[in-house]
Short mmCIF file of C-alpha atoms in Angstrom, two decimals:
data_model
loop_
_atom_site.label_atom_id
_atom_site.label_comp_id
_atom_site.label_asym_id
_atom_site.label_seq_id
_atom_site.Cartn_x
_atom_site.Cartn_y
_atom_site.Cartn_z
CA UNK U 23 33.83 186.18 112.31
CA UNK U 24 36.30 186.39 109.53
CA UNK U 25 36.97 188.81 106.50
CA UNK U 26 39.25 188.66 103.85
CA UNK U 27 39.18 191.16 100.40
CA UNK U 28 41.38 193.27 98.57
CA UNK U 29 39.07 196.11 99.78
CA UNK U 30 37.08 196.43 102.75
CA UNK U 31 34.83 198.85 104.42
CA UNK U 32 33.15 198.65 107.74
CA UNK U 33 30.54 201.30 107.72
CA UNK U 34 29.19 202.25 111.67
CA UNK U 35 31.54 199.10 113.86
CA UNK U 36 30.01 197.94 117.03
CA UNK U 37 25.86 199.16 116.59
CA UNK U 38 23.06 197.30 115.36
CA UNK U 39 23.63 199.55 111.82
CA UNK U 40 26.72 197.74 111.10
CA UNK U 41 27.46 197.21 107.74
CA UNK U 42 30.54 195.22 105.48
CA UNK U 43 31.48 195.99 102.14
CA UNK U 44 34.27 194.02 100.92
CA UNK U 45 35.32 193.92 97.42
CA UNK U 46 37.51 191.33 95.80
CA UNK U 47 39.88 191.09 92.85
CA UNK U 48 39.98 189.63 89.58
CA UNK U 49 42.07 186.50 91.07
CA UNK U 50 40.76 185.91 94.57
CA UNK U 51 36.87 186.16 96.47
CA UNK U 52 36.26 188.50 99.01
CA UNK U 53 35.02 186.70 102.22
CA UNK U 54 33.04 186.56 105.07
CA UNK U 55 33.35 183.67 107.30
CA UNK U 56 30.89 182.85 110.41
CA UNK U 57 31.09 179.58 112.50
CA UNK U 58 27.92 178.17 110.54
CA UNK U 59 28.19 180.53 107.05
CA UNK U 60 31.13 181.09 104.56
CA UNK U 61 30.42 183.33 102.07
CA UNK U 62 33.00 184.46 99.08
CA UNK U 63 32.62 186.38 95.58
CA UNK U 64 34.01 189.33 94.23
CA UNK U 65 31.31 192.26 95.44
CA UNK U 66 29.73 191.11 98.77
CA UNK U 67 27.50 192.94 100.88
CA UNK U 68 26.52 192.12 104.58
CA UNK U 69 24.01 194.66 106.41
CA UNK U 70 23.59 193.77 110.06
CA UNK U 71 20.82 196.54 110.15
CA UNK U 72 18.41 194.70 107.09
CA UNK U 73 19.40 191.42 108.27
CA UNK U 74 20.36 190.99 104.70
CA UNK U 75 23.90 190.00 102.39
CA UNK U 76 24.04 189.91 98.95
CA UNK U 77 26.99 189.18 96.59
CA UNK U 78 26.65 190.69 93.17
CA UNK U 79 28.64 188.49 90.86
CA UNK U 80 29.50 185.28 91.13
CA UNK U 81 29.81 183.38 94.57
CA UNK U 82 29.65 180.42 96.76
CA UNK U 83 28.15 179.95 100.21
CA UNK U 84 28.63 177.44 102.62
CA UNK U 85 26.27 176.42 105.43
CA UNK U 86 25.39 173.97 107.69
CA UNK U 87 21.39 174.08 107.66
CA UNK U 88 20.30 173.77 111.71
CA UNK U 89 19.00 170.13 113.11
CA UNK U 90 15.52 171.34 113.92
CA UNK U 91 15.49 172.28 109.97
CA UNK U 92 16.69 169.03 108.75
CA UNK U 93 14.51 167.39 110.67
CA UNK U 94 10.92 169.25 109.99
CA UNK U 95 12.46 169.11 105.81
CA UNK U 96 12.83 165.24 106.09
CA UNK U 97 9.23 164.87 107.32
CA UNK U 98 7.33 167.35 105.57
CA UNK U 99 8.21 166.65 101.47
CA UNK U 100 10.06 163.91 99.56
CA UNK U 101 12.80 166.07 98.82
CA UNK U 102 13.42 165.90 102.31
CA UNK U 103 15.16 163.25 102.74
CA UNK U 104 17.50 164.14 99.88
CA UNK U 105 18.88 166.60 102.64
CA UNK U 106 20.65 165.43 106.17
CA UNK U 107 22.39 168.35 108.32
CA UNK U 108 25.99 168.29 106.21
CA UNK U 109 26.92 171.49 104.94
CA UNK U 110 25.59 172.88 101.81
CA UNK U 111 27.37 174.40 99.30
CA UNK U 112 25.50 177.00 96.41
CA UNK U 113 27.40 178.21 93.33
CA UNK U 114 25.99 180.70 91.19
CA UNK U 115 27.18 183.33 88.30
CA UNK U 116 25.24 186.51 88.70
CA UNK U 117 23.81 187.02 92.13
CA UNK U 118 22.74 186.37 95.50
CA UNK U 119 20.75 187.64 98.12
CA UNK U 120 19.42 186.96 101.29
CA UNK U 121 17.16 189.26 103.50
CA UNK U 122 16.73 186.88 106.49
CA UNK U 123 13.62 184.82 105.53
CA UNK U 124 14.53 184.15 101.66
CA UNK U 125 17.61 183.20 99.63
CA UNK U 126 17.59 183.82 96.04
CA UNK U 127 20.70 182.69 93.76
CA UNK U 128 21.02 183.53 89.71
CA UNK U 129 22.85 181.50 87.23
CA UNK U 130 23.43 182.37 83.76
CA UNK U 131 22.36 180.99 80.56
CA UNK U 132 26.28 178.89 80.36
CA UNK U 133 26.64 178.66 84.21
CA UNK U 134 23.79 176.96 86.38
CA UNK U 135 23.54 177.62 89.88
CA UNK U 136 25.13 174.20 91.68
CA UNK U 137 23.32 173.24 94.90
CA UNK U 138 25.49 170.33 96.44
CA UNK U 139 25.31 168.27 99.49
CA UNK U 140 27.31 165.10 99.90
CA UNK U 141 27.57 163.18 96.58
CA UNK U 142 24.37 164.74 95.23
CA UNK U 143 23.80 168.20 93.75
CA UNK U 144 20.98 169.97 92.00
CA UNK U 145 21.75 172.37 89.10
CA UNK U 146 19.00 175.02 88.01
CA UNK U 147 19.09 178.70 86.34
CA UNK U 148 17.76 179.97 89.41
CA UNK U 149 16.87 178.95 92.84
CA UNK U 150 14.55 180.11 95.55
CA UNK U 151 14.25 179.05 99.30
CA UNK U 152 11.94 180.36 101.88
CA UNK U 153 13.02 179.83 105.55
CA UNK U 154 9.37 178.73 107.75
CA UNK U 155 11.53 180.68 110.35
CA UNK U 156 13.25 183.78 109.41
CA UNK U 157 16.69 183.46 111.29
CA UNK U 158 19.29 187.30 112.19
CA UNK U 159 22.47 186.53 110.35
CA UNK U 160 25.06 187.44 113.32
CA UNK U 161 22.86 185.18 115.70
CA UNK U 162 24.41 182.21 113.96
CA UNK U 163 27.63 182.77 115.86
CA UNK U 164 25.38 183.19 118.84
CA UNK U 165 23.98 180.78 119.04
CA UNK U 166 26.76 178.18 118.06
CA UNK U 167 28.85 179.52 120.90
CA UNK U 168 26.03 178.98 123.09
CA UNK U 169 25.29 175.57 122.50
CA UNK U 170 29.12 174.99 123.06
CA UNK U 171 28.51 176.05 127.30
#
C-alpha cells in the first residue's frame, strides 16, 4: 500500500477498525495506492472497518477489474464485450463512494464523469455499478500477492 497527501491521519493502525484520512492541496491529489486500486482527489476517505472509501471532490480511480469479472461481463450483456481485463480509469467532479458491493461516481452539470478503458470511454452525469460479488478492499493486495506464490 501507498499514501501520499499534504495531510494524513491514520485513525486505530494495525486492527480491523483501521481508518485513512488523507487530505490534499489545492495543487496536488491525495493518494492511496494498492497493487490492483489507485485512488487520488483532494478529500479521500478509506475505512477498513465499513469496507468502504469515498473521495469528496473531485477524483480518479484506477483499477484492474478481476478475470473471473471480465469474463462473466463479456457473456452476460452486450456491453460486455466493450470491457476486456485492462485497467479502468473513472474521473468525476463531485464525489465518489464505494461501500464494497456498489460504486457510485458524480459529475457536474460542466464536468461528466469519464469512464475509460483502452481507446474507448463512456461519459455520463452520474454512474452506478453493482458488484454480483461484493469484494473487502485490503483483500485486493491479498490476494494479488497470493496468486504471485
Amino acid at each position: 500500500m501507498r499514501v501520499a497527501a499534504k495531510e494524513a491521519e491514520l485513525v486505530a493502525p494495525g486492527t480491523d477498525e483501521a481508518r485513512v484520512l488523507l487530505v490534499g492541496d489545492a495543487t496536488t491529489a491525495a493518494t492511496f495506492q494498492m497493487r490492483e486500486l489507485a485512488l487520488s482527489g483532494y478529500n479521500v476517505v478509506v475505512d477498513r472497518a465499513a469496507n468502504a472509501f469515498q473521495v469528496v471532490g473531485p477524483g480518479k480511480l484506477a483499477v484492474r477489474p478481476p478475470a473471473e469479472t471480465v469474463a462473466q461481463t463479456a457473456k452476460s450483456s452486450q456491453i460486455g464485450a466493450l470491457f476486456t481485463d485492462e485497467p479502468v480509469e473513472i474521473e468525476w467532479a463531485e464525489a465518489m463512494t464505494f461501500d464494497g458491493s456498489t460504486l457510485a461516481f458524480r459529475g457536474s452539470e460542466k464536468h461528466a464523469v469519464l469512464i475509460s478503458q483502452r481507446t474507448q470511454t463512456l461519459r455520463c452525469r452520474e454512474a452506478r455499478f453493482t458488484l454480483t460479488r461484493p469484494i473487502l478492499i485490503f483483500d485486493l493486495d491479498a490476494q494479488a500477492t497470493e496468486n504471485l506464490d
